[in-house]
CSV table of C-alpha atoms in Angstrom, one decimal:
chain,number,residue,atom,x,y,z
A,1,MET,CA,-17.2,23.7,98.1
A,2,SER,CA,-14.0,25.9,98.0
A,3,ILE,CA,-13.4,25.6,101.8
A,4,ASN,CA,-13.3,21.8,101.5
A,5,SER,CA,-10.9,22.2,98.5
A,6,ALA,CA,-8.7,24.4,100.7
A,7,LEU,CA,-8.5,21.6,103.3
A,8,MET,CA,-7.6,19.1,100.6
A,9,ALA,CA,-4.9,21.5,99.2
A,10,GLY,CA,-3.5,21.8,102.7
A,11,VAL,CA,-3.4,18.0,103.0
A,12,SER,CA,-1.6,17.7,99.7
A,13,GLY,CA,0.9,20.3,100.9
A,14,LEU,CA,1.6,18.3,104.0
A,15,THR,CA,2.0,15.1,102.0
A,16,SER,CA,4.3,16.7,99.4
A,17,ASN,CA,6.5,18.4,101.9
A,18,ALA,CA,6.7,15.2,103.9
A,19,ALA,CA,8.0,13.5,100.8
A,20,ALA,CA,10.5,16.3,100.3
A,21,MET,CA,11.6,15.8,104.0
A,22,ALA,CA,12.0,12.1,103.3
A,23,ALA,CA,14.3,12.8,100.3
A,24,ILE,CA,16.4,15.2,102.3
A,25,SER,CA,16.7,12.8,105.1
A,26,GLN,CA,17.8,10.1,102.7
A,27,ASN,CA,20.5,12.4,101.3
A,28,ILE,CA,21.8,13.5,104.7
A,29,SER,CA,22.0,9.9,106.0
A,30,ASN,CA,24.0,8.9,102.9
A,31,VAL,CA,26.5,11.8,102.9
A,32,ASN,CA,29.4,9.4,103.4
A,33,THR,CA,28.1,6.5,101.3
A,34,VAL,CA,30.5,5.7,98.5
A,35,GLY,CA,29.0,6.4,95.0
A,36,TYR,CA,25.7,7.6,96.4
A,37,LYS,CA,23.5,9.8,94.1
A,38,ARG,CA,21.3,12.4,95.7
A,39,VAL,CA,17.6,12.5,95.2
A,40,GLN,CA,15.3,15.5,95.2
A,41,ALA,CA,11.6,16.1,95.6
A,42,GLU,CA,10.2,18.3,92.8
A,43,PHE,CA,6.7,19.9,93.1
A,44,SER,CA,4.1,20.3,90.5
A,45,THR,CA,0.7,22.0,90.8
A,46,LEU,CA,-2.7,20.2,90.8
A,47,VAL,CA,-5.5,22.3,89.2
A,48,ASN,CA,-9.1,21.3,89.3
A,49,ASN,CA,-11.4,22.0,86.4
A,50,GLN,CA,-12.8,25.5,86.7
A,51,GLN,CA,-16.1,26.6,85.1
A,52,GLN,CA,-17.0,30.2,84.4
A,53,GLY,CA,-19.2,31.8,87.2
A,54,VAL,CA,-18.3,29.1,89.7
A,55,ASN,CA,-16.1,29.8,92.8
A,56,TYR,CA,-12.5,28.8,92.5
A,57,SER,CA,-11.6,25.3,93.8
A,58,ALA,CA,-8.1,24.6,95.0
A,59,GLY,CA,-6.2,21.7,93.5
A,60,GLY,CA,-3.1,21.6,95.6
A,61,VAL,CA,0.4,20.2,94.9
A,62,MET,CA,2.0,16.9,94.1
A,63,ALA,CA,5.6,15.9,94.8
A,64,SER,CA,7.6,13.5,92.6
A,65,THR,CA,11.2,12.3,93.4
A,66,ARG,CA,14.0,12.9,90.9
A,67,ASN,CA,17.2,10.9,90.9
A,68,PHE,CA,20.4,12.7,89.9
A,69,ILE,CA,22.2,9.5,88.9
A,70,SER,CA,24.2,11.0,86.1
A,71,GLN,CA,25.8,13.6,88.5
A,72,LEU,CA,29.4,12.6,89.1
A,73,GLY,CA,30.9,12.7,92.6
A,74,GLN,CA,34.4,13.8,93.5
A,75,LEU,CA,37.1,11.1,93.3
A,76,GLN,CA,39.0,10.6,96.5
A,77,ARG,CA,42.3,8.7,96.9
A,78,THR,CA,42.5,5.6,99.1
A,79,THR,CA,45.2,3.1,99.9
A,80,ASN,CA,43.5,-0.1,98.7
A,81,SER,CA,44.4,-1.2,95.1
A,82,THR,CA,41.0,-2.8,94.6
A,83,ASP,CA,39.1,0.4,95.4
A,84,LEU,CA,37.7,1.6,92.0
A,85,ALA,CA,36.1,4.7,90.7
A,86,ILE,CA,34.9,5.6,87.2
A,87,ASP,CA,35.9,8.9,85.6
A,88,GLY,CA,33.0,9.0,83.2
A,89,GLN,CA,29.3,7.9,82.8
A,90,GLY,CA,29.8,4.1,83.1
A,91,PHE,CA,28.6,1.8,85.8
A,92,PHE,CA,30.1,-1.4,87.3
A,93,VAL,CA,28.2,-4.5,86.4
A,94,THR,CA,27.6,-6.6,89.5
A,95,THR,CA,25.6,-9.7,90.6
A,96,GLU,CA,24.2,-10.8,93.9
A,97,LYS,CA,25.9,-14.2,93.7
A,98,ALA,CA,29.4,-15.1,92.5
A,99,GLU,CA,28.9,-18.5,90.9
A,100,GLY,CA,26.2,-20.5,89.0
A,101,LEU,CA,24.9,-17.5,87.2
A,102,ASP,CA,22.3,-17.9,84.4
A,103,ALA,CA,20.3,-15.6,82.2
A,104,GLY,CA,17.6,-15.3,84.9
A,105,ASP,CA,19.9,-13.9,87.5
A,106,ALA,CA,19.6,-10.1,88.1
A,107,ARG,CA,22.5,-7.9,86.9
A,108,LEU,CA,22.8,-4.7,89.0
A,109,PHE,CA,24.7,-1.6,88.1
A,110,THR,CA,26.5,0.6,90.6
A,111,ARG,CA,29.2,3.3,91.1
A,112,ALA,CA,30.1,2.0,94.6
A,113,GLY,CA,33.5,0.6,93.9
A,114,ALA,CA,34.8,-0.3,97.4
A,115,PHE,CA,35.7,-3.8,96.3
A,116,ARG,CA,37.5,-6.3,98.5
A,117,VAL,CA,38.8,-9.9,97.9
A,118,ASP,CA,36.4,-12.2,99.8
A,119,ASP,CA,37.3,-15.6,101.3
A,120,LEU,CA,36.8,-17.3,97.9
A,121,GLY,CA,38.9,-14.8,96.0
A,122,TYR,CA,36.0,-12.8,94.4
A,123,LEU,CA,35.9,-9.0,94.2
A,124,ARG,CA,32.9,-7.9,96.3
A,125,ASN,CA,31.8,-4.5,97.4
A,126,THR,CA,30.5,-3.4,100.8
A,127,ALA,CA,26.9,-4.1,99.7
A,128,GLY,CA,27.8,-7.7,98.9
A,129,LEU,CA,27.7,-7.3,95.1
A,130,TYR,CA,30.2,-9.2,92.9
A,131,LEU,CA,32.2,-7.4,90.2
A,132,GLN,CA,31.8,-8.7,86.7
A,133,GLY,CA,34.3,-8.7,83.8
A,134,TRP,CA,35.4,-10.4,80.7
A,135,PRO,CA,38.0,-13.2,81.3
A,136,VAL,CA,41.4,-13.0,79.6
A,137,ASP,CA,42.3,-16.1,77.6
A,138,ASP,CA,45.7,-17.8,77.6
A,139,ASP,CA,46.9,-15.6,74.8
A,140,GLY,CA,46.0,-12.4,76.7
A,141,ASN,CA,43.0,-11.6,74.5
A,142,VAL,CA,39.5,-10.5,75.7
A,143,ALA,CA,36.3,-11.4,73.8
A,144,LEU,CA,34.2,-8.3,74.3
A,145,ASP,CA,30.4,-8.3,73.6
A,146,PRO,CA,28.4,-5.1,74.0
A,147,SER,CA,25.1,-6.8,74.6
A,148,ASP,CA,25.7,-10.3,76.1
A,149,LEU,CA,25.8,-10.3,79.9
A,150,ASN,CA,26.3,-14.0,79.8
A,151,ARG,CA,29.9,-13.6,78.6
A,152,LEU,CA,30.7,-11.9,81.9
A,153,ARG,CA,32.2,-13.7,84.8
A,154,SER,CA,32.7,-12.8,88.5
A,155,ILE,CA,36.3,-11.7,88.8
A,156,ASN,CA,38.2,-14.1,91.0
A,157,VAL,CA,41.9,-13.4,91.8
A,158,ALA,CA,42.4,-16.5,93.9
A,159,SER,CA,41.9,-18.9,91.0
A,160,VAL,CA,45.2,-17.7,89.4
A,161,GLY,CA,47.5,-19.7,91.7
A,162,GLY,CA,51.2,-19.5,91.1
A,163,ALA,CA,53.0,-18.6,87.9
A,164,ALA,CA,56.3,-19.3,86.1
A,165,GLU,CA,57.8,-18.3,82.8
A,166,ALA,CA,60.3,-20.3,80.8
A,167,THR,CA,63.5,-18.7,79.7
A,168,THR,CA,63.6,-17.7,76.0
A,169,ARG,CA,66.5,-15.3,75.8
A,170,ALA,CA,70.0,-15.0,77.4
A,171,GLN,CA,72.4,-12.2,76.9
A,172,ILE,CA,76.1,-12.8,77.6
A,173,ASN,CA,78.5,-10.0,78.4
A,174,ALA,CA,81.9,-11.6,79.0
A,175,ASN,CA,85.6,-11.3,77.9
A,176,LEU,CA,88.0,-14.1,77.0
A,177,LYS,CA,91.7,-13.4,77.5
A,178,SER,CA,93.4,-13.2,74.1
A,179,SER,CA,96.8,-14.1,75.5
A,180,GLN,CA,95.4,-17.2,77.2
A,181,ALA,CA,98.1,-20.0,77.1
A,182,ILE,CA,97.2,-22.7,74.7
A,183,SER,CA,96.7,-26.0,76.4
A,184,ALA,CA,98.4,-29.2,75.4
A,185,GLU,CA,95.1,-30.7,74.4
A,186,ALA,CA,94.3,-27.7,72.1
A,187,ALA,CA,97.8,-27.8,70.6
A,188,ALA,CA,97.5,-31.5,69.9
A,189,ALA,CA,94.1,-30.9,68.2
A,190,SER,CA,95.7,-28.5,65.7
A,191,THR,CA,98.2,-31.1,64.3
A,192,VAL,CA,97.5,-33.4,61.4
A,193,PRO,CA,97.0,-36.1,62.4
A,194,ALA,CA,95.8,-35.1,65.9
A,195,GLY,CA,98.3,-35.7,68.6
A,196,ALA,CA,97.9,-37.8,71.7
A,197,GLY,CA,95.3,-36.5,74.2
A,198,ALA,CA,94.0,-34.0,71.6
A,199,TYR,CA,90.8,-32.2,72.3
A,200,ASP,CA,87.9,-33.8,70.5
A,201,PRO,CA,84.3,-32.7,71.2
A,202,ALA,CA,83.1,-36.3,70.7
A,203,ALA,CA,86.0,-38.4,72.1
A,204,ASN,CA,87.8,-36.2,74.5
A,205,SER,CA,85.6,-33.2,75.3
A,206,MET,CA,85.3,-30.6,78.0
A,207,ALA,CA,81.9,-32.1,79.0
A,208,GLN,CA,83.8,-35.3,80.0
A,209,TYR,CA,86.3,-33.4,82.2
A,210,ASP,CA,86.7,-35.0,85.6
A,211,ALA,CA,89.9,-34.0,87.6
A,212,VAL,CA,89.6,-37.0,89.9
A,213,ALA,CA,89.0,-39.6,87.2
A,214,GLY,CA,91.5,-37.8,84.9
A,215,THR,CA,89.1,-37.8,82.0
A,216,GLY,CA,88.2,-35.1,79.4
A,217,VAL,CA,89.7,-31.7,78.9
A,218,LYS,CA,89.7,-28.9,81.4
A,219,PRO,CA,88.1,-25.7,80.0
A,220,ASP,CA,90.1,-22.5,80.0
A,221,PHE,CA,87.0,-20.6,81.0
A,222,ALA,CA,83.4,-21.4,81.8
A,223,ILE,CA,80.2,-19.3,81.8
A,224,SER,CA,77.1,-20.4,83.6
A,225,LEU,CA,73.7,-19.6,82.2
A,226,PRO,CA,70.7,-20.0,84.6
A,227,VAL,CA,67.6,-21.2,82.7
A,228,SER,CA,64.0,-21.5,83.9
A,229,ASP,CA,62.0,-24.4,82.4
A,230,SER,CA,58.3,-24.5,81.6
A,231,LYS,CA,57.5,-25.4,85.3
A,232,GLY,CA,59.7,-22.7,86.7
A,233,GLY,CA,62.4,-25.2,87.7
A,234,GLN,CA,65.9,-24.0,87.6
A,235,ARG,CA,68.3,-25.5,85.0
A,236,THR,CA,71.9,-24.6,84.3
A,237,LEU,CA,73.7,-24.5,81.0
A,238,THR,CA,77.4,-24.0,81.0
A,239,LEU,CA,79.4,-22.5,78.1
A,240,ASN,CA,82.8,-24.2,78.3
A,241,LEU,CA,85.6,-22.5,76.3
A,242,LEU,CA,89.1,-23.7,75.3
A,243,LYS,CA,91.6,-21.5,73.5
A,244,SER,CA,92.5,-22.9,70.1
A,245,ALA,CA,95.9,-22.9,68.5
A,246,VAL,CA,94.3,-21.0,65.6
A,247,PRO,CA,94.6,-17.3,66.3
A,248,ASN,CA,91.3,-15.7,67.5
A,249,GLN,CA,89.4,-18.9,67.7
A,250,TRP,CA,88.1,-20.8,70.8
A,251,TYR,CA,86.6,-24.3,71.0
A,252,ALA,CA,83.1,-24.0,72.7
A,253,GLU,CA,80.7,-26.5,74.2
A,254,ILE,CA,77.3,-25.7,75.7
A,255,VAL,CA,76.5,-28.4,78.2
A,256,ALA,CA,73.7,-29.1,80.7
A,257,THR,CA,74.7,-29.2,84.3
A,258,PRO,CA,74.1,-31.9,85.5
A,259,ALA,CA,74.3,-33.9,82.3
A,260,SER,CA,71.4,-36.0,83.3
A,261,ASP,CA,69.0,-33.0,82.7
A,262,VAL,CA,69.2,-33.7,78.9
A,263,VAL,CA,69.1,-36.6,76.4
A,264,SER,CA,71.3,-35.9,73.4
A,265,GLY,CA,71.4,-37.4,70.0
A,266,ALA,CA,74.8,-38.5,68.5
A,267,PRO,CA,77.4,-37.1,68.2
A,268,LEU,CA,76.5,-35.1,71.3
A,269,ALA,CA,77.1,-36.8,74.6
A,270,ASP,CA,77.7,-36.2,78.3
A,271,GLY,CA,75.1,-33.4,78.5
A,272,GLN,CA,76.3,-31.6,75.4
A,273,VAL,CA,73.7,-29.3,73.8
A,274,LYS,CA,75.8,-27.6,71.2
A,275,THR,CA,79.5,-27.7,70.2
A,276,GLY,CA,81.6,-25.7,67.7
A,277,ILE,CA,84.1,-22.9,67.3
A,278,ILE,CA,83.8,-19.2,68.2
A,279,ALA,CA,85.8,-16.8,66.1
A,280,PHE,CA,86.9,-13.2,66.9
A,281,THR,CA,88.1,-10.3,64.8
A,282,GLN,CA,91.6,-8.8,65.3
A,283,ASP,CA,90.1,-6.0,67.4
A,284,GLY,CA,88.4,-8.4,69.8
A,285,ARG,CA,84.8,-8.4,68.6
A,286,LEU,CA,82.8,-11.5,67.6
A,287,ASP,CA,83.6,-12.3,64.0
A,288,THR,CA,80.3,-13.0,62.4
A,289,ALA,CA,81.7,-13.4,58.9
A,290,ALA,CA,84.4,-15.9,60.0
A,291,MET,CA,81.8,-18.0,61.9
A,292,ALA,CA,79.6,-18.0,58.8
A,293,ALA,CA,82.5,-19.2,56.8
A,294,LEU,CA,83.1,-22.0,59.3
A,295,GLY,CA,79.6,-23.3,58.6
A,296,ALA,CA,78.8,-26.5,60.5
A,297,ASP,CA,82.1,-26.2,62.4
A,298,ALA,CA,81.0,-22.9,64.1
A,299,LEU,CA,79.1,-22.9,67.3
A,300,PHE,CA,76.5,-20.8,65.5
A,301,ALA,CA,77.0,-20.2,61.8
A,302,ASP,CA,74.5,-17.3,62.0
A,303,VAL,CA,75.2,-15.3,65.2
A,304,ALA,CA,72.0,-13.4,64.8
A,305,ASP,CA,70.1,-16.7,65.0
A,306,ALA,CA,72.0,-18.3,67.9
A,307,THR,CA,69.2,-20.6,69.3
A,308,LEU,CA,69.2,-23.7,71.4
A,309,THR,CA,66.2,-26.0,71.0
A,310,PHE,CA,65.2,-28.5,73.6
A,311,GLY,CA,62.5,-31.1,72.9
A,312,ALA,CA,59.9,-31.9,75.5
A,313,SER,CA,60.5,-34.6,78.1
A,314,ASP,CA,57.9,-36.8,76.5
A,315,ALA,CA,59.1,-36.3,72.9
A,316,ALA,CA,60.5,-39.1,70.8
A,317,ALA,CA,64.2,-39.9,71.1
A,318,PRO,CA,66.2,-37.0,69.7
A,319,GLY,CA,67.8,-37.3,66.3
A,320,ALA,CA,71.4,-36.5,65.3
A,321,GLY,CA,72.6,-33.3,67.0
A,322,ALA,CA,69.2,-32.8,68.7
A,323,VAL,CA,68.5,-32.5,72.5
A,324,ASN,CA,65.5,-33.3,74.6
A,325,TRP,CA,64.9,-32.5,78.3
A,326,ALA,CA,65.2,-35.6,80.4
A,327,THR,CA,62.2,-37.8,80.7
A,328,ASP,CA,62.0,-37.7,84.5
A,329,LEU,CA,61.8,-33.8,84.4
A,330,GLY,CA,58.4,-33.9,82.7
A,331,ILE,CA,58.7,-30.4,81.2
A,332,ASP,CA,57.7,-28.8,77.9
A,333,ASP,CA,59.8,-28.0,74.9
A,334,GLN,CA,61.8,-24.8,74.9
A,335,THR,CA,63.9,-22.6,72.7
A,336,VAL,CA,66.6,-20.3,74.1
A,337,THR,CA,68.1,-17.5,72.0
A,338,LEU,CA,71.6,-16.5,72.9
A,339,ASP,CA,72.7,-12.8,72.4
A,340,LEU,CA,76.4,-13.1,71.9
A,341,ALA,CA,77.0,-9.8,70.1
A,342,ALA,CA,75.1,-7.3,72.2
A,343,ALA,CA,75.8,-3.7,71.4
A,344,ALA,CA,76.6,-3.0,75.0
A,345,GLY,CA,79.2,-5.8,75.3
A,346,GLY,CA,78.5,-9.3,74.2
A,347,LEU,CA,81.2,-11.9,74.0
A,348,THR,CA,84.7,-10.3,73.4
A,349,GLN,CA,88.3,-11.3,73.3
A,350,TYR,CA,90.6,-8.6,74.7
A,351,ASP,CA,94.0,-9.0,76.3
A,352,SER,CA,92.5,-8.8,79.8
A,353,ASP,CA,91.5,-11.4,82.3
A,354,SER,CA,88.7,-13.7,81.3
A,355,ILE,CA,85.7,-12.4,83.2
A,356,VAL,CA,81.9,-12.5,83.1
A,357,GLN,CA,80.5,-9.0,83.2
A,358,ALA,CA,76.8,-10.1,83.2
A,359,VAL,CA,74.5,-12.9,82.2
A,360,ILE,CA,71.0,-11.6,81.7
A,361,THR,CA,68.2,-14.1,81.2
A,362,ASN,CA,64.4,-13.7,81.1
A,363,GLY,CA,62.1,-16.3,82.6
A,364,THR,CA,61.3,-16.7,86.2
A,365,PRO,CA,61.0,-19.5,88.8
A,366,PHE,CA,57.6,-20.3,90.4
A,367,GLY,CA,56.1,-17.4,92.2
A,368,SER,CA,53.1,-16.9,94.5
A,369,LEU,CA,50.4,-14.2,94.3
A,370,ILE,CA,51.3,-11.1,96.2
A,371,GLY,CA,48.9,-8.5,95.0
A,372,VAL,CA,46.3,-7.3,92.4
A,373,GLU,CA,46.4,-4.2,90.3
A,374,ILE,CA,43.8,-2.7,88.1
A,375,ASP,CA,44.7,-0.2,85.3
A,376,GLU,CA,42.6,2.6,83.8
A,377,GLN,CA,41.4,0.3,81.0
A,378,GLY,CA,40.0,-2.1,83.6
A,379,PHE,CA,42.5,-4.9,83.2
A,380,VAL,CA,42.9,-6.8,86.5
A,381,THR,CA,46.5,-8.0,86.8
A,382,ALA,CA,47.9,-10.5,89.3
A,383,ASN,CA,51.4,-9.8,90.5
A,384,PHE,CA,53.7,-12.6,91.7
A,385,ASP,CA,56.7,-12.5,94.0
A,386,ASN,CA,58.9,-13.7,91.1
A,387,GLY,CA,58.3,-10.6,89.1
A,388,VAL,CA,55.7,-12.1,86.8
A,389,SER,CA,52.5,-10.2,86.1
A,390,ARG,CA,49.5,-11.9,84.5
A,391,ARG,CA,46.2,-10.4,83.3
A,392,ILE,CA,43.2,-12.1,84.7
A,393,ALA,CA,40.1,-10.2,83.4
A,394,GLN,CA,38.9,-6.8,82.2
A,395,VAL,CA,36.3,-5.0,84.2
A,396,ALA,CA,33.1,-4.4,82.2
A,397,LEU,CA,31.3,-1.0,82.3
A,398,ALA,CA,27.7,-0.3,81.3
A,399,THR,CA,26.1,2.9,79.9
A,400,PHE,CA,22.5,3.8,79.4
A,401,PRO,CA,20.6,6.2,77.1
A,402,SER,CA,18.8,7.7,80.1
A,403,THR,CA,20.9,7.3,83.2
A,404,ASP,CA,18.6,9.3,85.5
A,405,SER,CA,15.7,6.9,84.7
A,406,LEU,CA,17.4,3.9,86.3
A,407,THR,CA,15.5,2.3,89.2
A,408,SER,CA,17.3,2.6,92.6
A,409,ILE,CA,17.5,-0.5,94.8
A,410,SER,CA,19.1,-1.2,98.2
A,411,GLY,CA,22.9,-1.5,98.2
A,412,ASN,CA,23.4,1.7,96.3
A,413,ALA,CA,22.8,0.0,93.0
A,414,PHE,CA,20.3,0.3,90.1
A,415,ARG,CA,18.2,-1.8,87.8
A,416,VAL,CA,17.3,-1.3,84.2
A,417,SER,CA,13.9,0.4,83.8
A,418,ARG,CA,11.6,0.9,80.9
A,419,ASP,CA,12.6,4.6,80.7
A,420,SER,CA,16.3,4.1,81.1
A,421,GLY,CA,16.8,2.1,77.9
A,422,THR,CA,18.8,-1.0,77.7
A,423,TYR,CA,22.5,-1.3,78.7
A,424,ASN,CA,25.5,-1.2,76.5
A,425,LEU,CA,28.6,-3.0,77.7
A,426,LYS,CA,31.9,-1.3,77.0
A,427,ALA,CA,35.5,-1.5,77.9
A,428,ALA,CA,36.8,1.4,80.0
A,429,GLY,CA,37.9,4.3,77.9
A,430,THR,CA,35.5,3.6,75.1
A,431,GLY,CA,32.2,5.0,74.1
A,432,GLY,CA,31.9,7.5,76.9
A,433,ALA,CA,32.1,4.9,79.6
A,434,GLY,CA,35.0,6.6,81.2
A,435,LEU,CA,38.3,5.4,82.6
A,436,ILE,CA,38.7,3.4,85.8
A,437,ALA,CA,40.7,5.0,88.6
A,438,ALA,CA,42.2,2.4,90.9
A,439,SER,CA,42.8,3.2,94.6
A,440,GLN,CA,40.1,5.9,94.4
A,441,LEU,CA,36.5,6.0,95.4
A,442,GLU,CA,33.7,8.2,94.2
A,443,ALA,CA,32.3,10.4,97.0
A,444,SER,CA,28.6,11.0,97.6
A,445,THR,CA,27.1,13.8,95.6
A,446,VAL,CA,25.3,15.2,98.7
A,447,ASP,CA,26.0,18.8,99.6
A,448,LEU,CA,25.2,19.2,103.3
A,449,SER,CA,24.7,23.0,103.0
A,450,THR,CA,22.1,22.5,100.3
A,451,GLU,CA,20.3,19.8,102.3
A,452,PHE,CA,20.2,21.8,105.5
A,453,THR,CA,18.8,24.8,103.6
A,454,GLY,CA,16.2,22.5,102.2
A,455,LEU,CA,15.4,21.3,105.6
A,456,ILE,CA,14.5,24.8,106.7
A,457,THR,CA,12.4,25.7,103.7
A,458,THR,CA,10.6,22.3,103.8
A,459,GLN,CA,9.8,22.7,107.5
A,460,ARG,CA,8.4,26.1,106.9
A,461,ALA,CA,6.3,24.9,103.9
A,462,TYR,CA,5.0,22.0,106.0
A,463,SER,CA,4.1,24.4,108.8
A,464,ALA,CA,2.3,26.8,106.3
A,465,SER,CA,0.3,23.8,104.9
A,466,SER,CA,-0.8,23.0,108.4
A,467,LYS,CA,-2.0,26.6,108.8
A,468,ILE,CA,-4.2,26.2,105.7
A,469,ILE,CA,-5.9,23.3,107.4
A,470,THR,CA,-6.4,25.1,110.8
A,471,THR,CA,-7.7,28.2,109.0
A,472,ALA,CA,-10.1,26.3,106.8
A,473,ASP,CA,-11.3,24.4,109.9
A,474,GLU,CA,-12.0,27.7,111.7
A,475,MET,CA,-14.0,28.9,108.7
A,476,LEU,CA,-16.1,25.7,108.7
A,477,ALA,CA,-16.7,26.1,112.4
A,478,GLU,CA,-18.0,29.7,111.8
A,479,LEU,CA,-20.3,28.3,109.1
A,480,ILE,CA,-21.7,25.7,111.4
A,481,ASN,CA,-22.3,28.3,114.1
A,482,ILE,CA,-24.6,30.3,111.8
A,483,LYS,CA,-27.4,27.9,112.8
A,484,ARG,CA,-27.3,29.0,116.4
């Protein structure tokens, strides 16, 4: 009968408003939870089948919970470089374990980006979920796949270890004094036949110079070039220079210091790497045309291609004029390009004191990890105390056709549901996934003023539903008392 239906309608009102109170309580308790998405109870009517001429029968109300997962929270600045937020619709891909993943392990999606480096070096958020990304290969490339979760790996910054970079380029800014007195050895070398004690890069060289033993020829000037090898070890090359009796020309030898660092093929000896003549114009600049004309006698016939090539330590014995790193060093082959004619200076010959203004080389010695940075494209970069930066991985983001239909789970994360559609993996900044903001966190989308207002209205609605039940109960009591 209709009184009974009123009782049931009151009960449905109590149940639905209790569900609304639970949703509000969930929101308020997570007002400070990073990346939390508010939920809301939405009501819909229940109507019983009505027949003409029959008294009305109340159906009641039903509450269903709606997730506002697609609603974006405000980004807030932090001081931790591994705190991450997403300025867009993407989600971080995470797993519940860091290692030994297979196709059957669950992948969870979250916006809670408070990641920290754990004791094993993995990036893990406060819910214990491990951040996934595509690894970067040795060439700095990333193999992206929009649908294969198995290509992702837990990002580990501790596995990088140290880093070193071999020197590939050296720029020399130095001046050689044009009025440098010509030594007896250089003067003797200019006569035909050569005089006694004449400079000779093979028989009486600057590389052989030893003041105590009285051997070799003392350079007029020397320039040291620091070089980092493939292991980050520090090697030294020295450019020895001797003023020639020919105007605007200098004898030059590039030697390894100590000489034992290299193994040279004849006619090179005593640590020599390269020998020849450097020529200058009458206005003191490097004379590229004259050096090209000298050909094999020039230190570098083509100044634009002034390269020194070192074979690996385990390479075969060097041929004529070739150089290998010493066997006991155990290092890789290396090519160093010398910039002798830099626009800002280079090697010059002016009538001023011989002086080195600057020697600029790339390459670095071994360095230890000092920090991690993540850019807006999601590249995780390890920084070392020797100035080297190396990319480790790229953070993967996932998007869904129906974001609000994802299934919520504990840890402020979500699973794929039937209604959400399948995931699409994307790099940050592509396909609407959004950019990654480092040192920022997404705030909860809960608005306390809205929730407290909802508390009041829900409480009143619950009280009103209870009044329906008490009123219907009184009416039934009156009906029962008719029999008296």
